[in-house]
Coordinates of C-alpha atoms and ligand atoms in Angstrom, one line a residue:
M1 CA -36.6 86.3 25.3
G2 CA -34.1 87.7 27.8
G3 CA -31.3 89.8 26.4
K4 CA -27.8 90.1 27.8
N5 CA -28.4 93.7 29.1
E6 CA -31.3 92.5 31.3
Q7 CA -29.1 90.3 33.3
A8 CA -28.1 91.4 36.8
K9 CA -27.9 88.3 39.1
K10 CA -25.1 85.8 38.6
R11 CA -26.3 82.3 37.9
R12 CA -24.3 79.2 38.5
V13 CA -23.9 76.1 36.3
V14 CA -22.2 72.9 37.6
V15 CA -20.5 70.8 34.9
V16 CA -19.9 67.2 35.8
G17 CA -16.8 65.9 34.0
G18 CA -13.7 67.8 32.9
S19 CA -12.8 65.8 29.8
I20 CA -13.3 67.3 26.3
A21 CA -17.0 67.9 26.5
G22 CA -17.0 69.4 30.0
L23 CA -14.1 71.8 29.4
C24 CA -15.6 72.9 26.1
C25 CA -18.9 73.6 27.8
A26 CA -17.0 75.8 30.2
H27 CA -15.6 77.7 27.3
G28 CA -19.0 77.9 25.5
L29 CA -20.8 79.0 28.6
L30 CA -18.2 81.5 29.7
R31 CA -18.2 83.0 26.2
S32 CA -22.0 83.2 26.1
S33 CA -22.6 85.4 29.0
E34 CA -21.2 87.4 31.8
W35 CA -24.0 86.3 34.2
L36 CA -22.8 82.8 34.5
E37 CA -20.5 81.3 37.1
V38 CA -19.1 78.0 35.8
V39 CA -17.7 75.2 38.1
V40 CA -16.4 72.0 36.6
F41 CA -16.0 68.9 38.8
E42 CA -13.6 66.2 37.5
R43 CA -12.8 63.1 39.4
A44 CA -9.4 62.5 37.8
R45 CA -6.5 64.3 39.6
S46 CA -5.2 66.1 36.5
V47 CA -5.3 66.5 32.8
S48 CA -4.5 63.2 31.3
S49 CA -1.6 62.3 29.0
A50 CA -3.5 59.2 27.7
G51 CA -5.1 58.7 24.4
A52 CA -4.1 58.8 20.8
G53 CA -5.1 60.6 17.6
L54 CA -8.4 62.1 16.6
G55 CA -9.8 64.1 13.7
L56 CA -11.4 67.5 14.1
D57 CA -14.0 68.6 11.6
S58 CA -14.4 72.2 10.3
R59 CA -17.3 73.0 12.6
A60 CA -15.4 71.9 15.7
C61 CA -12.3 73.8 14.6
D62 CA -14.4 76.9 14.1
A63 CA -15.9 76.5 17.6
L64 CA -12.3 76.2 19.1
R65 CA -11.3 79.4 17.2
D66 CA -14.4 81.2 18.4
W67 CA -13.2 80.5 22.0
G68 CA -9.8 82.0 21.2
L69 CA -8.0 78.7 20.8
G70 CA -7.2 79.1 17.1
D71 CA -3.4 79.6 17.4
A72 CA -3.0 76.8 19.9
L73 CA -5.0 74.5 17.6
E74 CA -2.9 75.3 14.6
A75 CA 0.3 74.7 16.6
S76 CA -0.8 71.3 17.9
S77 CA -2.5 69.8 15.0
L78 CA -1.9 68.9 11.3
P79 CA -4.3 69.5 8.4
L80 CA -6.2 66.5 7.0
F81 CA -7.1 67.7 3.5
M82 CA -7.9 64.3 2.1
E83 CA -9.5 60.9 2.9
E84 CA -8.3 57.9 0.9
N85 CA -9.8 54.4 1.1
R86 CA -7.6 51.5 -0.1
V87 CA -8.4 47.8 -0.4
V88 CA -5.8 45.2 0.5
D89 CA -6.1 42.0 -1.5
S90 CA -5.2 38.4 -0.4
N91 CA -1.6 39.0 -1.6
R92 CA -1.4 42.0 0.8
E93 CA -1.2 44.4 -2.1
D94 CA -2.8 47.8 -1.9
H95 CA -5.3 49.3 -4.3
A96 CA -6.7 52.8 -4.0
V97 CA -10.4 52.6 -4.4
V98 CA -12.0 56.0 -3.5
K99 CA -10.7 59.4 -2.4
D100 CA -12.2 62.7 -1.2
D101 CA -10.0 65.8 -1.7
T102 CA -12.4 68.1 0.1
F103 CA -12.1 66.4 3.5
N104 CA -11.1 69.6 5.5
H105 CA -10.3 68.2 9.0
R106 CA -7.4 68.6 11.4
A107 CA -5.6 65.8 13.2
A108 CA -4.6 66.1 16.9
H109 CA -3.5 64.0 19.8
W110 CA -6.3 63.7 22.4
S111 CA -4.0 64.7 25.2
D112 CA -2.7 67.8 23.3
L113 CA -6.3 68.9 22.7
H114 CA -7.3 68.3 26.3
H115 CA -4.4 70.3 27.5
L116 CA -5.0 73.3 25.2
I117 CA -8.7 73.4 26.0
H118 CA -7.9 73.2 29.8
D119 CA -5.0 75.7 29.7
A120 CA -7.1 78.5 28.2
L121 CA -9.7 78.4 30.9
P122 CA -9.5 80.9 33.8
S123 CA -7.9 79.4 36.9
G124 CA -10.3 78.1 39.6
I125 CA -13.0 76.9 37.1
V126 CA -11.9 73.2 37.0
R127 CA -11.7 71.3 40.2
F128 CA -9.8 68.1 39.7
G129 CA -10.1 65.3 42.2
H130 CA -13.8 66.1 42.8
E131 CA -16.3 63.3 42.2
V132 CA -20.0 64.1 41.9
H133 CA -21.9 61.6 44.0
S134 CA -25.5 62.6 43.4
F135 CA -27.8 65.4 42.5
E136 CA -31.4 66.4 43.0
E137 CA -33.7 68.9 41.5
L138 CA -35.5 71.2 43.9
Q139 CA -37.1 74.6 44.3
G140 CA -34.9 77.4 45.6
A141 CA -36.0 80.0 48.3
D142 CA -36.9 82.4 45.5
G143 CA -39.2 79.7 43.9
E144 CA -36.8 79.1 41.0
P145 CA -35.8 75.5 40.0
R146 CA -32.3 74.5 41.2
V147 CA -30.1 71.5 41.1
R148 CA -28.3 70.5 44.3
V149 CA -25.1 68.6 43.6
R150 CA -23.1 66.5 46.1
V151 CA -19.4 66.3 45.6
S152 CA -16.6 64.4 47.3
K153 CA -13.0 65.4 47.3
G154 CA -11.5 61.9 47.9
D155 CA -11.8 62.2 51.7
D156 CA -15.1 61.6 53.5
A157 CA -16.1 65.2 53.3
I158 CA -19.1 65.9 51.0
E159 CA -19.6 69.3 49.7
E160 CA -23.0 70.5 48.6
I161 CA -23.4 73.1 45.9
E162 CA -26.6 74.6 44.3
A163 CA -26.7 75.5 40.7
D164 CA -29.3 77.0 38.3
F165 CA -28.6 74.1 35.9
M166 CA -26.3 71.1 35.7
V167 CA -24.4 70.0 32.6
A168 CA -23.6 66.3 32.6
A169 CA -20.4 65.6 30.7
D170 CA -19.7 62.4 32.5
G171 CA -18.9 60.2 29.6
S172 CA -20.4 57.1 28.0
M173 CA -21.0 55.4 31.4
S174 CA -22.7 58.6 32.6
Q175 CA -24.4 58.1 36.0
T176 CA -26.6 61.1 35.2
R177 CA -27.9 59.4 32.1
E178 CA -28.5 56.2 34.0
K179 CA -30.6 58.0 36.5
F180 CA -32.9 59.3 33.7
V181 CA -32.7 56.2 31.5
P182 CA -32.3 53.3 33.8
N183 CA -31.6 49.7 32.7
E184 CA -30.3 50.9 29.4
K185 CA -27.5 48.6 28.0
R186 CA -24.6 49.7 25.8
R187 CA -24.3 47.9 22.5
Y188 CA -21.1 46.0 21.8
S189 CA -20.1 46.6 18.1
G190 CA -18.7 43.1 17.5
Y191 CA -15.1 44.3 17.3
C192 CA -12.2 45.9 19.2
A193 CA -9.7 48.4 18.0
W194 CA -5.9 48.1 18.5
R195 CA -4.5 51.6 18.7
G196 CA -1.0 52.9 18.7
V197 CA 1.2 56.0 18.1
L198 CA 4.7 55.5 16.7
E199 CA 7.2 58.2 17.8
A200 CA 8.8 58.5 14.4
S201 CA 11.5 61.0 15.7
N202 CA 13.2 58.1 17.5
E203 CA 16.2 57.1 15.5
S204 CA 15.5 53.3 16.0
V205 CA 12.2 53.6 13.9
Q206 CA 13.2 56.1 11.3
E207 CA 13.4 53.4 8.6
V208 CA 9.9 52.2 9.5
A209 CA 8.6 55.8 9.3
S210 CA 10.3 56.5 5.9
T211 CA 8.9 53.3 4.4
I212 CA 5.4 54.3 5.6
K213 CA 5.9 57.7 3.9
S214 CA 6.9 56.2 0.6
V215 CA 4.0 53.7 0.6
F216 CA 1.5 56.3 1.9
P217 CA 2.9 59.4 0.2
D218 CA 0.1 61.8 1.5
V219 CA 0.5 60.9 5.1
G220 CA 0.8 64.2 6.9
H221 CA -2.3 65.6 5.3
C222 CA -4.4 62.5 4.4
L223 CA -6.6 60.1 6.5
Y224 CA -5.9 56.7 5.1
F225 CA -8.3 53.7 5.5
E226 CA -7.0 50.2 4.6
I227 CA -9.7 47.7 4.1
A228 CA -9.0 44.0 4.0
R229 CA -11.5 41.0 4.3
N230 CA -13.8 41.7 7.3
T231 CA -11.4 44.2 8.9
H232 CA -10.0 47.7 8.4
A233 CA -7.2 49.9 9.6
V234 CA -6.6 53.6 9.8
L235 CA -3.4 55.7 9.5
Y236 CA -2.6 59.4 9.8
E237 CA 0.1 61.6 11.1
L238 CA 0.1 63.8 14.2
Q239 CA 2.2 66.8 15.1
K240 CA 5.8 66.0 16.4
E241 CA 6.4 63.2 13.9
R242 CA 3.9 60.8 15.4
L243 CA 2.3 58.1 13.2
N244 CA -1.2 57.2 14.6
W245 CA -2.8 53.9 13.6
L246 CA -5.9 51.8 14.5
W247 CA -6.8 48.3 13.5
Y248 CA -10.4 47.0 14.0
I249 CA -10.7 43.3 14.6
N250 CA -14.0 41.3 14.8
Q251 CA -14.2 39.3 18.0
P252 CA -16.5 38.3 20.9
E253 CA -17.0 41.0 23.6
P254 CA -14.0 41.0 25.9
Q255 CA -14.2 40.8 29.7
L256 CA -13.7 44.4 30.9
Q257 CA -12.5 45.6 34.3
G258 CA -14.8 48.3 35.8
K259 CA -16.1 50.9 33.5
S260 CA -13.1 51.4 31.3
V261 CA -13.2 50.2 27.7
T262 CA -9.5 50.1 27.4
V263 CA -7.6 46.8 27.7
K264 CA -3.9 46.6 28.3
A265 CA -2.2 44.2 25.9
D266 CA -0.1 41.4 27.3
E267 CA 2.9 39.7 25.6
K268 CA 0.8 37.0 24.0
A269 CA -1.8 39.4 22.6
L270 CA 1.0 41.5 21.2
K271 CA 2.7 38.5 19.5
D272 CA -0.7 37.4 18.0
L273 CA -1.3 41.0 16.8
H274 CA 2.1 41.1 15.0
E275 CA 1.6 37.7 13.4
Q276 CA -1.9 38.5 12.3
A277 CA -0.7 41.9 10.9
Q278 CA 1.9 40.1 8.8
R279 CA -0.8 37.9 7.3
T280 CA -3.2 40.8 6.7
W281 CA -1.5 44.1 5.8
P282 CA 1.1 45.3 3.4
P283 CA 4.6 44.9 4.9
A284 CA 5.0 48.6 5.7
L285 CA 1.8 48.8 7.8
A286 CA 2.6 45.4 9.5
K287 CA 6.0 46.7 10.4
L288 CA 4.6 50.0 11.8
M289 CA 2.3 48.0 14.1
E290 CA 5.2 45.8 15.2
S291 CA 7.5 48.7 15.9
T292 CA 5.0 50.7 18.1
T293 CA 5.5 50.4 21.8
N294 CA 2.6 50.1 24.1
P295 CA -0.3 49.8 21.7
F296 CA -3.6 49.3 23.6
I297 CA -7.0 47.8 22.9
N298 CA -10.4 49.6 23.0
A299 CA -13.6 47.6 23.0
I300 CA -16.0 49.5 20.7
F301 CA -19.5 50.3 22.0
D302 CA -22.3 52.7 21.3
R303 CA -25.8 53.1 22.6
E304 CA -29.2 53.6 21.0
P305 CA -29.8 57.4 20.3
L306 CA -32.0 59.1 22.9
P307 CA -35.0 61.2 21.9
Q308 CA -34.1 63.8 24.6
F309 CA -31.0 65.2 26.3
V310 CA -32.7 67.5 28.8
W311 CA -34.6 66.7 32.0
G312 CA -35.7 69.8 33.9
R313 CA -32.5 71.7 34.7
V314 CA -30.1 68.9 33.8
V315 CA -28.7 68.6 30.3
L316 CA -26.5 65.8 28.8
V317 CA -23.6 66.6 26.5
G318 CA -20.8 64.7 24.8
E319 CA -20.5 60.9 25.2
A320 CA -23.1 61.1 28.1
A321 CA -25.7 62.2 25.5
H322 CA -24.7 60.2 22.5
P323 CA -22.0 57.5 22.9
T324 CA -20.8 56.5 19.5
T325 CA -18.4 54.3 17.6
P326 CA -15.4 56.1 16.2
H327 CA -15.9 55.5 12.4
G328 CA -17.4 58.8 11.6
L329 CA -14.7 60.6 13.6
R330 CA -17.6 61.9 15.6
S331 CA -17.1 61.7 19.4
T332 CA -14.8 64.6 20.0
N333 CA -16.5 66.7 17.3
M334 CA -19.9 66.1 18.7
S335 CA -18.7 67.1 22.2
I336 CA -17.2 70.4 20.9
V337 CA -20.3 71.2 18.8
D338 CA -22.6 70.4 21.7
A339 CA -20.7 72.9 23.9
F340 CA -20.8 75.5 21.1
V341 CA -24.6 75.1 20.5
L342 CA -25.3 75.1 24.3
G343 CA -23.3 78.3 24.8
N344 CA -25.1 80.0 21.9
S345 CA -28.6 79.0 23.2
I346 CA -27.8 80.3 26.6
S347 CA -26.5 83.5 25.1
K348 CA -29.7 83.9 23.0
W349 CA -32.3 83.2 25.7
G350 CA -30.5 84.8 28.7
C351 CA -30.8 83.9 32.4
N352 CA -34.5 84.4 32.6
D353 CA -35.4 81.6 30.3
I354 CA -32.9 78.7 30.9
E355 CA -35.6 76.2 30.0
A356 CA -36.0 77.7 26.5
A357 CA -32.2 77.7 26.0
L358 CA -31.9 74.0 27.0
D359 CA -34.9 73.2 24.9
E360 CA -33.3 74.9 21.9
Y361 CA -30.0 73.0 22.5
Q362 CA -31.9 69.7 22.6
G363 CA -34.0 70.5 19.5
E364 CA -30.9 71.2 17.5
R365 CA -28.6 68.5 18.7
V366 CA -30.9 65.4 19.0
P367 CA -31.6 64.9 15.3
I368 CA -28.1 65.6 14.2
T369 CA -26.3 63.4 16.7
T370 CA -28.8 60.6 16.1
R371 CA -27.8 60.6 12.5
E372 CA -24.1 60.8 13.4
V373 CA -24.3 57.8 15.8
L374 CA -26.2 55.7 13.3
F375 CA -24.0 56.6 10.4
S376 CA -20.9 55.8 12.4
R377 CA -22.3 52.5 13.4
H378 CA -23.2 51.8 9.7
L379 CA -19.8 52.7 8.4
G380 CA -18.1 50.5 11.0
Q381 CA -20.3 47.5 10.0
L382 CA -19.7 48.2 6.3
K383 CA -15.9 48.3 6.7
Q384 CA -15.8 45.3 9.0
G385 CA -17.9 43.2 6.6
L386 CA -20.7 42.9 9.2
L387 CA -23.6 43.9 6.9
S388 CA -25.5 41.1 5.2
S389 CA -24.3 42.3 1.9
G390 CA -20.5 41.8 2.4
T391 CA -18.9 43.7 -0.5
D392 CA -16.0 42.9 -2.8
W393 CA -14.7 46.5 -2.9
L394 CA -12.3 45.8 -5.8
Q395 CA -15.1 44.6 -8.0
A396 CA -17.7 47.2 -6.9
D397 CA -18.7 50.1 -9.2
Q398 CA -17.8 53.7 -8.4
Q399 CA -21.1 54.6 -6.8
H400 CA -20.7 51.6 -4.4
K401 CA -17.2 52.6 -3.5
E402 CA -18.3 56.1 -2.7
Q403 CA -20.3 54.6 0.2
L404 CA -17.0 54.3 2.1
L405 CA -16.5 58.0 2.4
E406 CA -17.0 60.0 5.6
R407 CA -18.8 62.8 3.7
N408 CA -21.9 60.5 3.3
M409 CA -22.8 61.3 6.9
H410 CA -24.5 64.5 5.9
S411 CA -26.9 62.6 3.5
F412 CA -27.2 59.4 5.6
N413 CA -30.8 58.3 6.2
P414 CA -30.9 56.3 9.4
P415 CA -32.9 53.0 9.2
A416 CA -36.2 53.3 11.1
T417 CA -35.9 52.2 14.7
N418 CA -38.7 50.8 16.9
Ligands
FAD501 C1 -8.2 59.6 29.0 C2 -9.0 59.7 27.8 C3 -8.3 59.5 26.5 C4 -9.0 59.5 25.4 N1 -8.3 59.4 24.2 C5 -9.0 59.5 23.0 C6 -8.3 59.4 21.8 O1 -7.1 59.2 21.8 N2 -9.0 59.5 20.6 C7 -10.3 59.8 20.6 O2 -11.0 59.9 19.5 N3 -11.0 59.8 21.8 C8 -10.4 59.7 23.0 N4 -11.1 59.8 24.1 C9 -12.5 59.9 24.0 C10 -13.0 61.2 23.6 O3 -12.2 62.3 23.9 C11 -14.2 61.4 24.3 O4 -15.0 60.3 24.3 C12 -15.0 62.5 23.7 O5 -14.3 63.7 23.4 C13 -16.2 62.9 24.5 O6 -15.7 63.2 25.7 P1 -16.6 63.4 27.0 O7 -16.0 64.6 27.6 O8 -18.1 63.5 26.6 O9 -16.4 62.1 27.7 P2 -15.2 61.4 28.4 O10 -14.0 61.8 27.6 O11 -15.4 60.0 28.6 O12 -15.0 62.1 29.8 C14 -15.9 62.0 30.9 C15 -15.3 62.6 32.0 O13 -16.2 62.7 33.1 C16 -15.5 62.3 34.3 N5 -16.5 61.9 35.3 C17 -17.3 60.8 35.1 N6 -18.1 60.7 36.1 C18 -17.8 61.7 37.0 C19 -18.3 62.1 38.3 N7 -19.3 61.5 38.9 N8 -17.7 63.2 38.9 C20 -16.7 63.8 38.3 N9 -16.2 63.5 37.1 C21 -16.7 62.4 36.4 C22 -14.5 61.3 33.9 O14 -13.4 61.2 34.8 C23 -14.0 61.8 32.5 O15 -12.9 62.7 32.6 C24 -10.4 59.7 25.3 C25 -11.1 59.9 26.6 C26 -10.4 59.9 27.8 C27 -11.1 60.1 29.1

């Protein structure tokens, strides 16, 4: 095993994708060793202001703190101490069914998180407006394996760069993954999510916000799930008086433009949403949905878990490695933990045994993320009434109700796959 003191020569790693997973890998790798030069190529022109809320678990928060981002994290997120699942009956009345007081997450806006991770990196590491076109593995002049990466900057010029290894953080439609796992299809979940963030500091919506706070008294530190027949919604608060909500609706797979899973809602879709909300949810929640400007629709997909994340000197991380549905609050957490584990493995094995480091990362992350993807899929199907045993949650016994909780992920036994 190579120790840090044995390292002399600088090694280079190219990261493809500068979203959460790619930027966290830059932190994890820079923290792990002084012998690594890290370059991140991101095809977007800048850090995005898109997105909505997400929940960070304690392991992801610890990783962010380890990279020196603790203060920024505290300042831009709220604690989520509790999870509460409620059932809405046919009269639109709410009944608390099961609670977890040991939830221990934090709530953040995706864009705030992306900014804080980006802003803490040394300048020059992230190259926005750079798209990776292709890569190939080859042997360097010294006989060592290398990856040659071709990058375009929006003009016709192609830059070539050689790296000792490449980290593919290029998202759920990863071209890198496609090269190693061709003809693999994503799985449509059977439903789409409407998502919105109400800016509760606006005077015009203060009554809506205060009604929400009286009906959901723990909002601000609780993750609420509202479950109605064959559908469910989510509510929690973000920093700066923002109320974040989601509503999952079973429907045929929508026609999507390009690779994005986000659909902009037109007037008719919005009108239908508001009418359907009034028929389904308690008035306070329906009013919150109606009062939110520019909600958007995400079609929900995942993919079958892969048995490997590493091919030679190329390693998949984040959504490229394990695209998942959002129900276990997994995607961002998995990306952060991938980066943390990869950094630690590189630190442990040193530059003389990159294969061993990548192998260790894969060995640790494949089984855990497989369980997380399949648990998240299961929980979504359970709450959307898509499992063969559709459940009447109000009549169910306590043991049954406990199945709704996020904490079951750790003991979840995935069904056998072929
Ligand atoms: C704009 C945006 C908003 C989001 N909002 C939320 C949210 O509100 N809540 C939530 O839970 N999750 C959100 N997500 C998803 C979530 O953050 C991620 O799915 C998760 O953190 C894993 O991220 P990732 O970095 O693996 O993949 P992604 O976030 O999908 O990022 C992949 C990145 O790779 C880049 N890329 C792809 N191919 C290339 C290439 N060839 N060359 C260079 N760059 C390339 C893409 O431009 C993208 O930035 C959002 C994602 C994005 C991109």
